[in-house]
CSV table of C-alpha atoms in Angstrom, one decimal:
chain,number,residue,atom,x,y,z
X,1,ASP,CA,107.4,-123.3,303.8
X,2,GLN,CA,106.7,-119.6,304.6
X,3,GLY,CA,109.5,-119.0,307.1
X,4,ILE,CA,111.9,-117.5,304.5
X,5,GLY,CA,113.2,-114.0,304.5
X,6,ASN,CA,111.3,-111.3,306.3
X,7,ILE,CA,107.9,-113.0,306.6
X,8,GLU,CA,107.4,-111.8,310.2
X,9,PHE,CA,106.9,-108.3,308.8
X,10,ILE,CA,104.5,-109.2,306.0
X,11,GLN,CA,100.8,-109.9,306.5
X,12,ASP,CA,99.2,-111.5,303.5
X,13,GLY,CA,96.6,-109.1,302.0
X,14,VAL,CA,97.5,-106.3,304.4
X,15,ASN,CA,101.0,-105.1,303.5
X,16,GLY,CA,102.2,-107.7,301.0
X,17,ILE,CA,101.2,-110.8,299.2
X,18,VAL,CA,102.5,-114.1,300.5
X,19,PHE,CA,102.5,-117.3,298.6
X,20,GLN,CA,103.6,-120.8,299.3
X,21,SER,CA,107.2,-121.4,298.4
X,22,ASN,CA,107.7,-123.7,295.4
X,23,SER,CA,104.0,-123.6,294.6
X,24,PHE,CA,103.3,-122.3,291.1
X,25,MET,CA,99.6,-122.9,291.8
X,26,ASP,CA,99.6,-120.6,294.8
X,27,LEU,CA,101.7,-118.0,293.0
X,28,SER,CA,99.3,-118.0,290.0
X,29,ALA,CA,96.3,-117.7,292.3
X,30,LYS,CA,97.8,-114.7,294.0
X,31,MET,CA,98.7,-113.1,290.6
X,32,VAL,CA,95.1,-113.6,289.4
X,33,TRP,CA,93.8,-112.1,292.7
X,34,ALA,CA,96.1,-109.1,292.2
X,35,ILE,CA,94.9,-108.5,288.7
X,36,GLN,CA,91.3,-108.7,289.8
X,37,HIS,CA,91.8,-106.3,292.8
X,38,PRO,CA,93.8,-103.3,291.6
X,39,ARG,CA,92.5,-100.9,294.2
X,40,ARG,CA,93.2,-103.3,297.0
X,41,LEU,CA,96.7,-104.0,295.6
X,42,HIS,CA,97.4,-100.3,295.7
X,43,SER,CA,96.6,-100.1,299.4
X,44,ILE,CA,98.7,-103.2,300.1
X,45,GLY,CA,101.6,-101.5,298.3
X,46,ASP,CA,101.2,-98.3,300.4
X,47,ALA,CA,101.2,-100.4,303.6
X,48,GLY,CA,104.2,-102.4,302.3
X,49,ARG,CA,106.1,-99.1,301.7
X,50,LYS,CA,105.5,-98.1,305.3
X,51,ILE,CA,107.0,-101.4,306.5
X,52,TYR,CA,110.0,-100.8,304.2
X,53,ASP,CA,110.5,-97.2,305.5
X,54,LYS,CA,110.2,-98.4,309.1
X,55,TYR,CA,112.5,-101.4,309.0
X,56,PHE,CA,114.5,-101.6,305.8
X,57,SER,CA,115.3,-98.2,304.5
X,58,LEU,CA,118.9,-97.1,304.1
X,59,GLU,CA,118.5,-94.7,307.0
X,60,VAL,CA,117.3,-97.4,309.3
X,61,PHE,CA,120.1,-99.7,308.2
X,62,GLU,CA,122.6,-97.0,308.9
X,63,GLU,CA,121.2,-96.3,312.3
X,64,ASN,CA,121.2,-100.0,313.2
X,65,LEU,CA,124.7,-100.5,311.9
X,66,MET,CA,126.0,-97.5,313.9
X,67,ARG,CA,124.3,-98.7,317.0
X,68,ILE,CA,125.9,-102.2,316.7
X,69,ILE,CA,129.4,-100.7,316.0
X,70,GLU,CA,129.0,-98.4,319.0
X,71,GLU,CA,127.9,-101.2,321.3
X,72,LYS,CA,130.9,-103.3,320.1
X,73,LEU,CA,133.3,-100.5,320.7
X,74,ILE,CA,132.0,-99.9,324.2
X,75,LYS,CA,132.4,-103.6,325.1
X,76,SER,CA,136.0,-103.6,323.8
């Protein structure tokens, strides 16, 4: 089950590391991979930060919240 949370934003090995929920075997394999590929892990982290800044930062949250409030006020 990989449909939990914000999976639509995360691409395994590109901007995050995704593992099968409730699978310690998959998690441990991903952890071993991360230890063996520190340079790749760094670029994945940089790409993940860009996703965070674009979709999840406090500034983006505030903009989205204000837009929703304004839309609700206009409809009222």
